[in-house]
Short mmCIF file of C-alpha atoms in Angstrom, two decimals:
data_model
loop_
_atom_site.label_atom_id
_atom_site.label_comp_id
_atom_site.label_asym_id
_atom_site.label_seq_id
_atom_site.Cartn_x
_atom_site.Cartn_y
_atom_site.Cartn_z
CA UNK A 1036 -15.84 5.41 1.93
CA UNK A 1037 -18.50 7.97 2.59
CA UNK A 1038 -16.28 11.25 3.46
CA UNK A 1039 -13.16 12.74 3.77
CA UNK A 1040 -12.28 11.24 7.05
CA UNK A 1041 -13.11 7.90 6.26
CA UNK A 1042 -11.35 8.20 3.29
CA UNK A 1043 -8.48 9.10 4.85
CA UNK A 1044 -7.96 5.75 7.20
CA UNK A 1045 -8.94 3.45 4.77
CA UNK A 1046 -6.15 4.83 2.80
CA UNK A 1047 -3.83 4.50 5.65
CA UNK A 1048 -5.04 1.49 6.82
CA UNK A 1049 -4.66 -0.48 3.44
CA UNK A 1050 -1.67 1.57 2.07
CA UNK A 1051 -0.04 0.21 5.54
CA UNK A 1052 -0.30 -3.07 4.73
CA UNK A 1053 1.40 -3.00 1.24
CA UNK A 1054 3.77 -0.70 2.77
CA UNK A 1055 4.52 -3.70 5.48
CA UNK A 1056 4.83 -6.22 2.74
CA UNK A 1057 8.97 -7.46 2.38
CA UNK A 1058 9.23 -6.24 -1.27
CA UNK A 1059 11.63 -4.50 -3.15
CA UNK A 1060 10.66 -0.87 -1.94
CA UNK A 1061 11.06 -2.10 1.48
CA UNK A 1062 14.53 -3.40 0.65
CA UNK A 1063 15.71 -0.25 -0.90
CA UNK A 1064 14.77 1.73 1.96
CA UNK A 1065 16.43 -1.16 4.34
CA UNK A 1066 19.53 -0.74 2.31
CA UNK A 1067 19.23 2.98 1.28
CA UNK A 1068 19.24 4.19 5.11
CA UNK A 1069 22.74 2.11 5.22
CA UNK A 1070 23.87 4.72 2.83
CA UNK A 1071 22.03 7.72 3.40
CA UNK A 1072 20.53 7.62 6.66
CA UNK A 1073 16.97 8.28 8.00
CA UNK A 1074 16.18 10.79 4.98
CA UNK A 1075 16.57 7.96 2.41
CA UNK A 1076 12.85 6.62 3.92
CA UNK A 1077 11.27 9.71 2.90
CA UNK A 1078 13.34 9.99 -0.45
CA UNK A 1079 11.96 6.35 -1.38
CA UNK A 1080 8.19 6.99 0.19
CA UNK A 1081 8.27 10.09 -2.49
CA UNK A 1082 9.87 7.89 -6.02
CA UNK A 1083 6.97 5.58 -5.08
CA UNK A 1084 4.49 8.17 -4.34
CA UNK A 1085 5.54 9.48 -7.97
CA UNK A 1086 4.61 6.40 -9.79
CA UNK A 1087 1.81 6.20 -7.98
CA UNK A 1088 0.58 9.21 -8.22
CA UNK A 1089 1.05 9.29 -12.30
CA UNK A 1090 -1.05 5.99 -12.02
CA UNK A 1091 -3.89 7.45 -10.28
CA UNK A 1092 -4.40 10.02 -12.38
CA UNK A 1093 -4.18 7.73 -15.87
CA UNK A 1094 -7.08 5.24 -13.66
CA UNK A 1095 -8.77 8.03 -12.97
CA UNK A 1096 -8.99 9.86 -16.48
CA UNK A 1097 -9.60 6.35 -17.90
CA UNK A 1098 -12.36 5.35 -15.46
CA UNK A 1099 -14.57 8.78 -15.03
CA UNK A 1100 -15.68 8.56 -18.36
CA UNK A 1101 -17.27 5.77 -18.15
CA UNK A 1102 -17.91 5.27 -14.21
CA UNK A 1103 -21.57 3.87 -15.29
CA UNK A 1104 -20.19 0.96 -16.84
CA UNK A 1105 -17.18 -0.40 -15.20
CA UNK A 1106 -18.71 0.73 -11.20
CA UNK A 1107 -19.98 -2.91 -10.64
CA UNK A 1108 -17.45 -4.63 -12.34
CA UNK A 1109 -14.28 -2.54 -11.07
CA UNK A 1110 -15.89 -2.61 -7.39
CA UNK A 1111 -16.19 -6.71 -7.36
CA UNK A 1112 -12.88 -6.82 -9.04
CA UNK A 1113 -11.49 -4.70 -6.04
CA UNK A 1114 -13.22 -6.35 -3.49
CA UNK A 1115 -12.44 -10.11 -4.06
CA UNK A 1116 -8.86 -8.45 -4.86
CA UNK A 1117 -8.93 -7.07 -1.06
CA UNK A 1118 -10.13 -10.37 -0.07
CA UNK A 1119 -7.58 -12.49 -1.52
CA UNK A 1120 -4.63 -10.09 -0.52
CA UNK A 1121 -6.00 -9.96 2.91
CA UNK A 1122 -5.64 -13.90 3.06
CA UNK A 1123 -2.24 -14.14 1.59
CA UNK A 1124 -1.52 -11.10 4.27
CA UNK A 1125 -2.27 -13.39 6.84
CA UNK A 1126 -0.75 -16.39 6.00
CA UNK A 1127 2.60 -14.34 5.55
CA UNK A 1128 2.21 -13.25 8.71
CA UNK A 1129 3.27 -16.09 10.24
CA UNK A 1130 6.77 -16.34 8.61
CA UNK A 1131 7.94 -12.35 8.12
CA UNK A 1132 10.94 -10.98 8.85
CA UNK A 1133 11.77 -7.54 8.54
CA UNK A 1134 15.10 -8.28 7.12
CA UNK A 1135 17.43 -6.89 4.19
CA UNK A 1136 19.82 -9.46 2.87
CA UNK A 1137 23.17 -8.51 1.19
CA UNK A 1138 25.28 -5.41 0.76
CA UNK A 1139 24.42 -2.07 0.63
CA UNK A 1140 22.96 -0.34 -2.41
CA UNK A 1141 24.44 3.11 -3.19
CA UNK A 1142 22.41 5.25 -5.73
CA UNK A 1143 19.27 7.78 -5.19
CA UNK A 1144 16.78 6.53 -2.85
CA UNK A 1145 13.99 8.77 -5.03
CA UNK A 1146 15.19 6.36 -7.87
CA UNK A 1147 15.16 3.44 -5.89
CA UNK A 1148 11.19 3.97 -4.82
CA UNK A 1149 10.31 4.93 -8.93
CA UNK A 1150 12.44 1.66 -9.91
CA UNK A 1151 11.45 -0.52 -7.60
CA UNK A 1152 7.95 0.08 -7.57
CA UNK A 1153 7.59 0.41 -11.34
CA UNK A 1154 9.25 -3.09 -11.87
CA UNK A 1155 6.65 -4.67 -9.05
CA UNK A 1156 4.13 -6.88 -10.32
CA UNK A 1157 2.25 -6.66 -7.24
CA UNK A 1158 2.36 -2.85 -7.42
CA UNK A 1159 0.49 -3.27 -10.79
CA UNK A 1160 -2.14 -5.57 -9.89
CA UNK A 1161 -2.92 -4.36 -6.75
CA UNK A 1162 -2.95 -0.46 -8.33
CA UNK A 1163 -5.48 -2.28 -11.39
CA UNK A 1164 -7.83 -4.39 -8.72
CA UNK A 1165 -8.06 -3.07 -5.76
CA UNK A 1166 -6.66 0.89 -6.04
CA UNK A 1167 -8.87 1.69 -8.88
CA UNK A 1168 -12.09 0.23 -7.39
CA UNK A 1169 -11.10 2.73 -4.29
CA UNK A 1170 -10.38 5.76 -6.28
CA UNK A 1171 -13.56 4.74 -8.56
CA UNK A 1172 -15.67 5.11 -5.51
CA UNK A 1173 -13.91 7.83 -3.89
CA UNK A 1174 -14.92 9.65 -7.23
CA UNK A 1175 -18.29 9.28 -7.00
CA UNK A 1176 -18.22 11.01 -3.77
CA UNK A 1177 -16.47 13.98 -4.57
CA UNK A 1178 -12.82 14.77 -5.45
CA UNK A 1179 -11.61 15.55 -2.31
CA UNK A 1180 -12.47 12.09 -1.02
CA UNK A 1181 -10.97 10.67 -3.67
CA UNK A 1182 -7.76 13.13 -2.91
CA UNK A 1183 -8.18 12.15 0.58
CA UNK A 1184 -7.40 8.26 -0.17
CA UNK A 1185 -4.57 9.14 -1.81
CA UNK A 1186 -2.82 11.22 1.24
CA UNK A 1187 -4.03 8.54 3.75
CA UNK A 1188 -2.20 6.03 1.33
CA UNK A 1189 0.75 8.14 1.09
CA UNK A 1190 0.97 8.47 4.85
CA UNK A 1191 1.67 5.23 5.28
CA UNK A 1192 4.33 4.84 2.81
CA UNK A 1193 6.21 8.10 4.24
CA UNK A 1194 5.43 7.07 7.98
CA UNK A 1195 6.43 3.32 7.81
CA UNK A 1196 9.37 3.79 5.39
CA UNK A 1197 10.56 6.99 7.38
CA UNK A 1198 10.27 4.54 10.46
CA UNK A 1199 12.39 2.33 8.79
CA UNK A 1200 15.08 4.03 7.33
CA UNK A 1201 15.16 5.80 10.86
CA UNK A 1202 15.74 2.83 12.67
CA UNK A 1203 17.87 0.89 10.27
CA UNK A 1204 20.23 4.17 10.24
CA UNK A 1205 20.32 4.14 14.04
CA UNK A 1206 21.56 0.49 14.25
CA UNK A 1207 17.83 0.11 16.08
CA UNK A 1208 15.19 -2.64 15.74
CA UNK A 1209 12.01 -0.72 14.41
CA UNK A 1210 9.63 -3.63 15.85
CA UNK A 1211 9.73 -7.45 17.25
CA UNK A 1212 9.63 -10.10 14.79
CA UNK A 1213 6.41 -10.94 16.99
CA UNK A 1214 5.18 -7.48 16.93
CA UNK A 1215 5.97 -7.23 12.87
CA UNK A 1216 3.92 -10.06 12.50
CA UNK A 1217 0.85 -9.05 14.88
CA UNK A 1218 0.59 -5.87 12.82
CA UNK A 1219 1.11 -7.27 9.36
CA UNK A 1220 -1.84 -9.96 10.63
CA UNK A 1221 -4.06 -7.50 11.88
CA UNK A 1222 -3.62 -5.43 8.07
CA UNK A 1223 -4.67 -9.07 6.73
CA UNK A 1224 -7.40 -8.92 8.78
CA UNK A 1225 -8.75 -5.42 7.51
CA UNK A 1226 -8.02 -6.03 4.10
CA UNK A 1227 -10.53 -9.04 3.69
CA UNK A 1228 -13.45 -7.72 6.36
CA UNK A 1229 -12.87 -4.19 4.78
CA UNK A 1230 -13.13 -6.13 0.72
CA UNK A 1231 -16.33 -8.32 1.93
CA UNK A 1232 -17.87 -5.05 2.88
CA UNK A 1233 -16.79 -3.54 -0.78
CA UNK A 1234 -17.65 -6.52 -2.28
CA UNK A 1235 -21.42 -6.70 -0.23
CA UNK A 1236 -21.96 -3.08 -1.21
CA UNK A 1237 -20.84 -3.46 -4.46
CA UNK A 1238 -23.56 -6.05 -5.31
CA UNK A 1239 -27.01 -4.99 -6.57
CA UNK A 1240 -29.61 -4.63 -4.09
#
């Protein structure tokens, strides 16, 4: 993650494939769009986005005084991190659904995406792993790269959840159960070429 560019699709690309992951974020969206149509996708992207971002910002005070010491360790903690999310990515593939089960859930979507990712145990250790070796190293090369990882994440969330909710509201299939899976795959894929590199680079020379 050498620039702002870069930056920027890494944070899509691996913010896309949490974002793809059935959870309960996903599910609130699914069922939030029943209530509140295509806007409840965007109201859910930006209660998770919250959380997130209030996390960032406590990794990132916490880390950048001591970015010496914990580089290595918080780098090969990220990077076998990718690599084993990557796997489990892929071996999911095989059996997602993009699916929603029960009723309709009536309440504020904005709440929805604070609850729901707040009360994620994945959301925590992948935010404690893998997102603060990212924003570690996006640190060290300047703020705005670090600022740029975030927006590429974020893009993802607001894209694929607006998608979604857009779909789901219009009575419309957003993608194939084939082409869900393909995509979700092909995220696995990144996740554990993109956390060997990490991990390679993160190792001394």
């Amino acid at each position: 993650m050498d620039g702002i560019i870069p930056a920027l699709i890494i944070g899509f690309v691996i913010g896309l494939s949490g974002a793809l992951a059935p959870g309960p974020t996903l599910v609130a969206t699914i069922r939030g769009s029943l209530d509140h149509g295509w806007t409840a996708g965007p109201r859910v992207a930006a209660g998770h986005a919250a959380v997130e971002a209030v996390l960032a910002l406590a990794i990132v005070a916490g880390l950048a005084a001591a970015a010496d010491s914990v580089a290595v360790p918080v780098a090969v903690v990220g990077g076998l991190a990718l690599i084993l999310f990557g796997g489990l990515t892929v071996r999911e593939s095989r059996t997602a659904v993009l699916d929603a089960p029960g009723e309709a859930a009536s309440g504020s979507p904005f709440l929805a995406g604070v609850v729901t990712s707040a009360a994620n145990p994945y959301f925590w250790l992948w935010w404690l792993s893998v997102g603060s070796g990212l924003l570690l190293e996006g640190l060290a090369a300047g703020a705005a790269v670090a600022v740029a990882f975030m927006i590429g994440h974020w893009a993802s969330d607001f894209g694929w959840f607006g998608l979604v909710a857009a779909g789901t509201a219009g009575g419309k299939t957003v993608l194939s159960v084939r082409q869900y899976r393909l995509v979700r795959a092909a995220c696995g894929v990144f996740l554990i070429l993109f956390g060997a590199s990490y991990l390679w680079r993160a190792l001394p020379a």
